[in-house]
């Protein structure tokens, strides 16, 4: 696979062509914020965005998706096989998708998620503008090297376009305005990526991400969990906006005949009341302090143990902005723990 | 349908037929089921997701022994929407089954030759029964079997005739207790730990298997500690909200373990490092 460059007009043309023949999802403005939504015109695409309200995860693990249909007795699995192109995925969100890919394909293969993932063509792009709360530089997620089909970097009049898959290569092959990326173009891309590795850092983590599991190993009984628990509304906003949260609930919906219907999975969140409640009423993780602790441990220790050490917080900063009581910032929590316990052995 | 994993859904129930049903007491329904295609192969300690279309799924422990060749048995307490719907099933009705799930970590082979003590609180007898029956079907391979069964009331007892049959077998002892006895009750009175307290022999080499409501474990473990039983000899069967059964949905997680794929039976020496377990 190779690295080329494509003129901005050429890229717009490519997107227009895609819109004419398939479903294209792209980052667009919504008020003073940005969202992923169905793209009607390349003019609406905003690759200069800072961060989207919700991560692109919603196109693979949908907020509500049909798993099965039933007719009163038999169950029939339902798969969504619509091909689509997702444009504008930032490196930190791409890394989150790569992590969920692992979690949904290993052990028990989740074909509902994985087929949707295979049906997608992902055009990622390096960050052009830091958001208010991003800390991807601290998490080592400011740049990405895999998972996408094409990675764009805005170097002025052109995008440097790296294709990482056959799908990406083919797509670029169709485009106009593609030319060889010269040394100076590659240097311009490297400069942007190197700067992002430093500057996407509105909250500075006081240790290496790889040191977080060890830090948490010692923090289980720290008073911070009770302190945060007292402030937490248990609203689950941090779960909702998180690109690496993948928990779900399952609900049946019955049609008017009271027989046939669908079984759906819907997003769920470990901060919400009732998440661990069993029939009969016993709730295993009842206190808010424990639920906040679980969220932080899941991102910083439990999931990393499942996916080869990668920390399951990608530093997008969405939870920082979404939290109603301003307590969700993982960096603040980690730094307080570092201050109190230290990261040494 | 091809064999590609992409074509299969891990959430798709297969149909089973109800072969037999009876109420064991006011709230507990016994079902004997058989899969419409093939045979359900399972280990003691595993569970299935029972699916009622339009209502949902509930994780239910398998109560029969894999040595049984006539379908598999479940006991379902009427406690929520799904279990209430399951209670309406009649003989001949179809029901969805996914599984079996869990590692079913009863150390079936490792404990051969050892004395076994089963501590069962209420419906906790149900999953234990799978291993008890397995042990009784392979009687020569295990030592003395002691079964403690405790319920709140006499009316809540389960498998009473089976228990008394087991009690008659050589090398098997069944002891029951109820919290609130009534006239004519000849067994012990009190919570399940009263039976543990009354053990008058050295049980340090015995293997202990406990299953009951969450609150039971704390007290059982204290009582076993008094008897100097080591953590590695104790196995607990844990209850959680196991929504998907396949380690994805997150509900049954306790610290870094998923009860559905890592348990639901755990050795206590492992649980000691899982603060959320008990």
XYZ file of C-alpha atoms in Angstrom:
623
model
C 0.000 0.000 0.000
C 1.215 3.477 -0.649
C 1.234 7.100 0.270
C 0.064 9.583 -2.363
C -1.355 13.048 -2.319
C -4.708 14.197 -3.527
C -5.851 17.711 -4.341
C -8.725 19.016 -2.250
C -10.840 19.333 -5.374
C -9.958 15.799 -6.292
C -10.997 14.603 -2.863
C -14.303 16.510 -3.037
C -14.927 14.870 -6.387
C -14.197 11.468 -4.898
C -16.699 12.099 -2.096
C -19.346 13.344 -4.550
C -18.845 10.178 -6.578
C -19.234 8.045 -3.448
C -22.365 9.921 -2.372
C -23.864 9.106 -5.778
C -23.299 5.389 -5.400
C -23.297 4.469 -1.699
C -23.991 5.608 1.844
C -21.478 8.149 3.012
C -21.229 9.229 6.618
C -19.097 12.259 7.353
C -18.295 14.811 10.006
C -20.485 17.899 9.747
C -21.192 20.934 11.873
C -24.206 21.050 14.138
C -24.608 24.399 15.849
C -21.176 25.170 17.230
C -20.354 21.468 17.527
C -19.660 18.591 15.169
C -21.390 15.292 14.510
C -21.111 12.262 12.279
C -24.129 12.159 9.996
C -25.278 11.084 6.566
C -23.421 13.247 4.070
C -25.491 14.899 1.342
C -22.724 16.937 -0.247
C -18.947 17.073 -0.022
C -19.315 20.754 0.817
C -20.751 19.784 4.210
C -17.753 17.662 5.139
C -15.708 19.318 7.861
C -12.325 17.649 8.159
C -11.140 20.698 10.102
C -13.349 19.716 13.061
C -12.040 19.411 16.607
C -14.128 16.591 18.080
C -17.598 15.136 17.450
C -20.304 14.959 20.126
C -20.538 11.165 19.781
C -17.756 8.912 18.545
C -18.103 7.015 15.229
C -18.618 3.828 17.249
C -22.352 4.400 16.755
C -22.093 3.107 13.175
C -20.683 -0.252 14.277
C -22.317 -0.704 17.647
C -25.522 1.182 17.035
C -27.393 2.826 19.930
C -30.184 0.326 19.164
C -29.796 -2.491 16.690
C -31.827 -5.549 15.797
C -30.061 -8.810 16.629
C -32.906 -11.217 15.924
C -36.421 -11.421 14.612
C -38.914 -13.869 16.048
C -42.277 -15.053 14.853
C -43.545 -16.269 18.188
C -41.440 -19.394 18.208
C -38.436 -19.375 15.870
C -35.586 -16.898 16.004
C -33.824 -15.594 12.913
C -30.599 -13.625 13.233
C -30.562 -10.330 11.391
C -27.454 -8.752 9.960
C -27.066 -5.292 8.585
C -25.154 -5.701 5.336
C -25.308 -2.182 4.004
C -21.935 -0.985 2.782
C -20.937 2.489 3.845
C -18.058 4.923 3.852
C -17.138 6.698 7.064
C -15.198 9.910 6.511
C -13.188 11.914 9.004
C -12.324 9.511 11.793
C -9.659 10.982 14.066
C -6.747 8.779 15.182
C -7.952 8.443 18.790
C -11.397 7.284 17.573
C -9.772 4.901 15.097
C -7.749 3.368 17.921
C -10.949 2.981 19.961
C -12.583 1.160 17.029
C -9.515 -1.074 16.695
C -9.864 -1.984 20.370
C -13.551 -2.845 20.095
C -12.739 -4.879 16.965
C -10.514 -7.044 19.143
C -13.067 -7.341 21.933
C -15.910 -8.253 19.583
C -13.937 -10.693 17.449
C -11.938 -12.554 20.070
C -13.390 -15.342 22.224
C -16.975 -15.220 21.034
C -17.142 -13.722 17.542
C -19.868 -11.086 17.363
C -20.892 -11.205 13.714
C -23.420 -8.387 14.096
C -20.625 -5.976 14.930
C -17.936 -7.533 12.763
C -19.989 -7.685 9.594
C -20.866 -4.032 9.925
C -17.182 -3.346 10.458
C -16.289 -5.271 7.297
C -18.928 -3.397 5.338
C -17.357 -0.087 6.234
C -14.683 1.810 4.373
C -12.984 4.120 6.835
C -11.315 7.313 5.729
C -9.481 8.626 8.772
C -7.829 12.008 9.089
C -5.190 13.521 11.289
C -6.448 16.125 13.733
C -6.364 19.653 12.285
C -7.634 21.443 15.370
C -7.310 20.457 19.013
C -10.568 20.253 20.951
C -11.098 21.840 24.335
C -10.463 18.685 26.340
C -8.421 16.388 24.127
C -5.509 14.575 25.782
C -4.641 12.099 23.037
C -0.973 13.137 23.228
C -0.897 11.914 26.816
C -2.442 8.585 25.819
C -0.245 7.928 22.781
C -3.298 8.103 20.513
C -2.652 11.355 18.637
C -1.682 9.403 15.525
C -2.770 6.028 14.192
C -1.111 3.443 11.995
C -3.816 0.857 11.328
C -7.510 0.121 11.130
C -8.362 2.694 8.448
C -8.543 2.168 4.708
C -7.248 5.637 3.946
C -5.607 8.187 6.242
C -5.680 11.825 5.197
C -3.444 14.598 6.443
C -4.285 18.166 5.466
C -1.089 19.858 4.239
C -2.694 22.957 2.727
C -3.830 22.602 -0.882
C -3.538 18.838 -0.725
C -4.220 15.918 1.525
C -1.484 13.374 1.938
C -3.421 10.126 1.510
C -2.090 6.867 2.867
C -3.977 3.783 1.781
C -3.627 0.845 4.141
C -5.880 -1.716 2.450
C -6.902 -2.905 -1.009
C -10.204 -1.152 -0.463
C -8.400 2.120 0.222
C -6.047 1.646 -2.706
C -8.933 1.012 -5.085
C -10.829 4.014 -3.853
C -7.864 6.331 -4.400
C -7.383 4.744 -7.790
C -10.803 6.040 -8.792
C -10.071 9.616 -7.729
C -8.945 12.542 -9.826
C -6.121 14.797 -8.719
C -3.994 12.069 -7.221
C -0.243 12.428 -7.600
C 2.958 11.173 -6.050
C 3.609 12.442 -2.550
C 6.967 14.216 -2.729
C 9.495 14.361 0.085
C 8.279 17.793 1.094
C 4.691 16.524 1.312
C 5.750 13.641 3.513
C 7.725 16.035 5.653
C 4.703 18.304 5.973
C 2.634 15.305 7.093
C 5.288 14.217 9.549
C 5.446 17.726 10.988
C 1.687 17.758 11.592
C 1.765 14.321 13.171
C 4.731 15.180 15.369
C 3.005 18.367 16.504
C -0.186 16.462 17.266
C 1.800 14.005 19.365
C 2.671 16.980 21.561
C -0.178 19.438 21.242
C -3.365 17.405 21.581
C -2.853 17.651 25.272
C -5.246 19.922 27.153
C -4.947 17.689 30.196
C -1.489 16.328 30.882
C -1.220 12.850 32.301
C 1.567 12.648 34.860
C 2.777 9.207 33.793
C 3.109 6.968 30.763
C -0.144 5.217 29.788
C 1.628 1.894 30.294
C 2.062 2.797 33.966
C -1.674 3.162 34.601
C -2.479 -0.505 35.352
C 0.292 -0.526 37.968
C -0.974 2.737 39.442
C -4.514 1.372 39.711
C -3.180 -1.804 41.285
C -2.428 0.342 44.344
C -5.431 2.666 44.246
C -8.348 0.386 44.999
C -8.972 1.743 48.482
C -8.072 5.366 47.782
C -10.559 7.947 49.183
C -11.006 9.563 45.758
C -13.687 7.042 44.762
C -15.928 8.004 47.673
C -15.267 11.699 47.043
C -16.331 11.381 43.397
C -19.207 9.102 44.300
C -20.714 11.832 46.437
C -20.805 14.187 43.440
C -21.788 11.729 40.707
C -25.370 11.990 39.353
C -25.101 8.481 37.938
C -26.388 9.869 34.628
C -24.159 7.732 32.444
C -23.148 10.629 30.163
C -19.508 9.541 30.432
C -20.530 6.083 29.156
C -22.674 7.480 26.369
C -19.957 9.615 24.789
C -17.075 7.197 25.310
C -15.583 5.655 22.165
C -14.393 2.578 24.068
C -17.538 1.839 26.092
C -19.179 -1.195 24.530
C -21.589 -2.578 27.147
C -25.146 -3.211 26.051
C -28.520 -4.329 27.264
C -30.901 -6.562 25.313
C -34.602 -5.791 24.912
C -37.460 -7.498 23.107
C -40.015 -5.504 21.168
C -43.284 -7.148 20.255
C -45.452 -6.303 17.258
C -49.182 -5.675 17.375
C -49.897 -9.373 16.833
C -48.318 -9.924 20.275
C -46.264 -12.772 18.817
C -43.685 -11.579 16.345
C -41.113 -8.950 17.058
C -37.450 -8.139 17.388
C -34.705 -8.598 19.934
C -32.575 -5.494 20.085
C -29.405 -4.544 21.773
C -29.170 -1.051 23.128
C -26.324 0.875 24.683
C -26.012 0.507 28.420
C -23.641 2.087 30.909
C -21.967 0.836 34.070
C -22.633 4.160 35.809
C -26.381 3.778 35.495
C -28.443 2.564 38.389
C -29.576 -1.015 37.912
C -26.709 -2.036 35.623
C -25.835 -4.953 37.907
C -29.291 -5.585 39.353
C -30.584 -9.155 39.097
C -34.187 -10.305 39.145
C -35.243 -10.309 42.765
C -33.675 -6.924 43.358
C -30.095 -7.571 44.486
C -27.719 -5.007 43.008
C -24.092 -6.072 42.982
C -22.419 -2.716 42.361
C -24.747 -0.419 44.178
C -22.646 2.503 45.324
C -21.815 5.283 42.909
C -18.280 5.355 44.209
C -17.839 1.735 43.150
C -19.384 2.422 39.774
C -17.007 5.328 39.066
C -14.117 3.181 40.205
C -15.271 0.411 37.889
C -15.307 2.751 34.900
C -11.791 3.972 35.572
C -10.485 0.460 36.291
C -12.124 -0.932 33.198
C -10.409 1.642 30.998
C -7.100 1.595 32.819
C -6.675 -2.012 33.887
C -9.341 -4.605 33.073
C -9.796 -4.063 29.322
C -6.025 -3.546 28.813
C -5.530 -7.021 30.306
C -7.808 -8.387 27.566
C -6.308 -6.561 24.581
C -2.588 -6.833 25.142
C -1.943 -3.874 27.407
C -3.418 -1.027 25.367
C -5.171 1.459 27.649
C -8.887 1.668 26.864
C -9.000 5.445 27.247
C -7.978 7.150 24.009
C -7.921 10.706 25.321
C -10.758 12.119 23.222
C -11.868 14.195 26.208
C -15.587 13.751 25.473
C -16.402 12.551 29.002
C -14.701 15.639 30.430
C -17.148 17.861 28.576
C -20.183 15.643 28.996
C -19.983 15.155 32.757
C -22.649 17.229 34.498
C -20.707 17.590 37.715
C -17.226 17.867 36.207
C -15.791 14.780 37.848
C -15.268 12.448 34.878
C -11.870 13.705 33.691
C -9.682 10.577 33.799
C -6.473 12.637 33.786
C -7.509 14.526 36.909
C -8.246 11.214 38.628
C -5.017 9.585 37.512
C -2.907 12.625 38.416
C -4.421 12.807 41.886
C -3.580 9.129 42.375
C -0.034 9.697 41.094
C 0.333 12.589 43.518
C -0.945 10.577 46.479
C 0.501 7.143 45.774
C 3.256 7.686 43.219
C 3.918 5.524 40.209
C 7.089 3.896 41.550
C 7.147 0.240 42.366
C -26.202 -22.012 5.869
C -22.440 -22.048 5.504
C -19.998 -22.692 8.317
C -18.573 -19.180 8.266
C -18.536 -17.683 11.760
C -19.700 -14.427 10.183
C -22.989 -16.116 9.276
C -23.777 -17.214 12.805
C -25.121 -15.070 15.590
C -23.896 -15.801 19.091
C -27.222 -14.381 20.268
C -29.432 -16.793 18.347
C -31.354 -19.233 20.543
C -32.006 -22.759 19.319
C -35.379 -24.337 19.984
C -35.967 -26.878 22.719
C -39.147 -28.715 23.644
C -40.562 -29.009 27.153
C -40.730 -32.753 27.915
C -41.863 -32.522 31.492
C -42.820 -29.814 33.947
C -43.844 -29.670 37.563
C -43.930 -27.141 40.348
C -41.451 -28.062 43.066
C -42.957 -25.556 45.478
C -44.880 -22.293 45.194
C -42.206 -20.440 43.259
C -39.917 -23.027 41.682
C -40.720 -24.721 38.387
C -38.917 -27.858 37.250
C -38.512 -28.315 33.485
C -37.054 -31.219 31.556
C -36.165 -30.130 28.032
C -34.612 -31.571 24.928
C -33.019 -29.676 22.066
C -34.945 -30.004 18.812
C -31.716 -30.553 16.915
C -28.872 -32.423 18.544
C -28.020 -32.890 22.177
C -27.008 -30.208 24.649
C -23.533 -31.134 25.858
C -22.582 -29.531 29.119
C -20.535 -29.786 32.298
C -21.739 -29.459 35.874
C -21.826 -25.776 36.807
C -22.694 -24.478 33.342
C -25.818 -22.479 32.549
C -28.052 -21.691 29.595
C -29.838 -18.535 28.516
C -33.522 -19.376 28.367
C -35.319 -17.216 25.844
C -38.981 -16.342 25.673
C -39.758 -14.461 22.462
C -41.106 -11.034 23.225
C -40.059 -11.078 26.856
C -36.332 -11.748 26.924
C -33.686 -14.077 28.252
C -32.636 -15.259 31.697
C -29.502 -17.176 32.707
C -30.513 -20.467 34.310
C -28.199 -23.110 35.788
C -28.465 -26.618 34.443
C -29.668 -28.861 37.224
C -29.262 -32.286 35.665
C -26.062 -34.254 35.395
C -24.341 -34.655 32.032
C -24.562 -38.372 32.749
C -28.348 -38.177 32.246
C -29.348 -39.174 28.735
C -32.892 -37.874 28.667
C -32.616 -34.190 27.920
C -31.565 -31.649 30.511
C -33.256 -30.155 33.542
C -33.725 -26.608 34.753
C -35.347 -25.183 37.851
C -36.683 -21.677 37.520
C -37.748 -19.407 40.339
C -40.559 -17.039 39.448
C -38.952 -13.727 40.203
C -38.993 -11.441 37.130
C -40.615 -10.949 33.715
C -38.763 -13.689 31.908
C -39.066 -16.288 34.642
C -42.779 -15.531 35.007
C -43.155 -16.190 31.286
C -41.153 -19.421 31.567
C -43.549 -20.557 34.279
C -46.364 -20.467 31.722
C -44.684 -23.101 29.541
C -46.539 -26.385 29.243
C -45.346 -29.825 28.216
C -44.792 -29.852 24.454
C -44.180 -26.088 24.255
C -41.093 -24.693 22.543
C -38.584 -22.447 24.241
C -35.326 -20.841 23.084
C -32.021 -22.008 24.526
C -28.538 -20.548 24.099
C -25.512 -22.197 25.567
C -24.291 -23.928 27.558
C -22.223 -21.065 28.913
C -19.601 -20.643 31.580
C -16.578 -22.749 32.192
C -18.511 -24.882 34.667
C -15.477 -24.859 36.877
C -16.458 -27.637 39.185
C -13.129 -29.497 39.451
C -14.800 -32.744 38.440
C -11.565 -34.681 37.995
C -9.295 -32.945 40.475
C -11.435 -33.839 43.476
C -11.666 -37.559 42.762
C -11.101 -39.607 45.895
C -11.872 -36.659 48.178
C -14.708 -36.146 50.619
C -17.168 -33.609 49.212
C -19.409 -31.226 51.126
C -22.174 -29.392 49.259
C -23.581 -26.318 50.989
C -26.817 -25.281 49.315
C -28.922 -22.274 50.271
C -32.448 -22.427 48.845
C -32.426 -22.491 45.056
C -28.641 -22.864 45.341
C -29.344 -26.594 45.436
C -30.296 -26.443 41.755
C -26.888 -25.917 40.116
C -25.203 -28.061 42.766
C -27.548 -30.909 41.929
C -25.847 -31.223 38.539
C -22.517 -32.026 40.178
C -24.094 -34.051 43.002
C -25.822 -36.299 40.495
C -22.632 -36.550 38.464
C -20.744 -37.643 41.575
C -23.446 -40.153 42.498
C -23.363 -41.556 38.957
C -19.612 -42.064 39.373
C -19.904 -43.045 43.024
C -16.742 -45.130 43.285
C -14.518 -42.248 42.302
C -15.369 -39.917 45.168
C -15.214 -40.153 48.960
C -17.886 -39.334 51.535
C -20.573 -36.962 50.199
C -22.279 -34.551 52.608
C -25.125 -32.340 51.423
C -26.344 -29.402 53.494
C -29.569 -27.813 52.361
C -31.162 -24.825 54.008
C -34.371 -22.948 53.207
C -36.380 -20.258 54.933
C -39.476 -22.378 55.334
C -40.450 -26.033 55.030
C -42.635 -25.147 52.043
C -39.607 -23.856 50.133
C -37.771 -27.190 50.189
C -36.804 -28.634 46.811
C -36.314 -32.199 45.581
C -37.326 -33.509 49.012
C -37.823 -37.100 47.897
C -34.566 -37.071 45.957
C -32.758 -35.753 49.032
C -34.112 -38.533 51.208
C -33.144 -41.129 48.578
C -29.627 -39.733 48.461
C -29.478 -39.837 52.244
C -30.095 -43.576 52.155
C -27.108 -44.218 49.892
C -23.949 -45.487 51.491
C -21.390 -42.780 52.033
C -23.930 -40.022 51.482
C -25.350 -37.852 54.219
C -28.026 -35.183 53.735
C -28.745 -32.629 56.433
C -31.427 -30.005 56.183
C -32.236 -26.907 58.132
C -35.016 -24.334 57.934
C -35.053 -20.810 59.350
C -38.714 -20.806 60.301
C -39.810 -24.324 61.192
C -43.366 -25.485 61.609
C -44.923 -28.264 63.554
C -43.738 -31.696 62.560
C -40.377 -30.504 61.175
C -37.763 -33.034 62.241
C -34.620 -31.411 60.824
C -32.375 -28.689 62.146
C -33.560 -25.159 62.763
C -31.570 -22.064 61.806
C -29.516 -20.697 58.948
C -27.253 -22.940 56.891
C -24.170 -22.180 58.985
C -25.689 -24.006 61.937
C -25.053 -27.222 59.985
C -21.431 -26.261 59.379
C -20.921 -25.389 63.046
C -22.148 -28.837 64.040
C -19.628 -30.764 61.912
C -17.699 -32.775 64.454
C -14.910 -34.120 62.272
C -11.825 -32.693 60.624
C -12.882 -31.343 57.211
C -9.597 -29.715 56.262
C -9.026 -32.195 53.448
C -12.612 -32.133 52.189
C -13.685 -30.156 49.125
C -16.478 -27.685 49.791
C -18.955 -26.481 47.162
C -21.292 -23.676 48.120
C -24.166 -22.094 46.233
C -26.794 -19.760 47.593
C -27.874 -16.134 47.773
C -25.074 -13.518 47.879
C -25.581 -12.859 51.598
C -25.009 -16.528 52.437
C -21.391 -16.639 51.273
C -19.985 -14.239 53.849
C -21.326 -16.311 56.716
C -20.509 -19.672 55.158
C -16.919 -18.563 54.585
C -16.586 -17.415 58.194
C -17.941 -20.739 59.437
C -15.547 -22.640 57.172
C -12.669 -20.526 58.380
C -13.517 -21.646 61.910
C -13.138 -25.210 60.652
C -9.700 -24.304 59.246
C -10.715 -25.101 55.674
C -8.239 -23.655 53.181
C -9.454 -21.286 50.449
C -8.191 -23.613 47.718
C -10.623 -26.296 48.914
C -13.686 -24.068 48.609
C -15.667 -23.454 45.419
C -18.472 -20.932 45.137
C -21.107 -20.676 42.419
C -21.858 -16.990 41.862
C -24.973 -15.248 40.673
C -24.813 -12.163 38.443
C -26.836 -10.418 35.766
C -25.540 -12.478 32.857
C -27.342 -10.790 30.020
C -25.383 -12.012 27.004
C -23.581 -15.045 28.409
C -20.654 -14.551 26.042
C -18.495 -11.944 27.777
C -19.580 -8.879 25.819
C -22.423 -6.983 27.487
C -20.530 -6.171 30.686
C -23.287 -6.679 33.253
C -21.834 -9.666 35.111
C -18.338 -8.253 35.385
C -16.703 -8.321 38.808
C -13.380 -6.506 38.642
C -11.483 -8.057 35.745
C -13.576 -11.230 35.563
C -16.754 -11.990 33.693
C -18.872 -14.428 35.681
C -20.447 -15.726 32.462
C -17.237 -16.784 30.743
C -14.829 -17.158 33.659
C -17.280 -18.844 36.085
C -19.899 -18.988 37.408
C -18.096 -21.469 39.692
C -14.923 -19.998 41.174
C -12.332 -21.328 43.578
C -12.294 -19.157 46.690
C -8.502 -18.767 46.511
C -9.099 -16.883 43.257
C -12.079 -14.916 44.591
C -9.916 -13.533 47.374
C -8.252 -11.329 44.746
C -11.594 -10.187 43.334
C -12.964 -7.634 45.806
C -16.292 -7.324 43.989
C -16.960 -11.059 44.146
C -18.442 -11.460 47.613
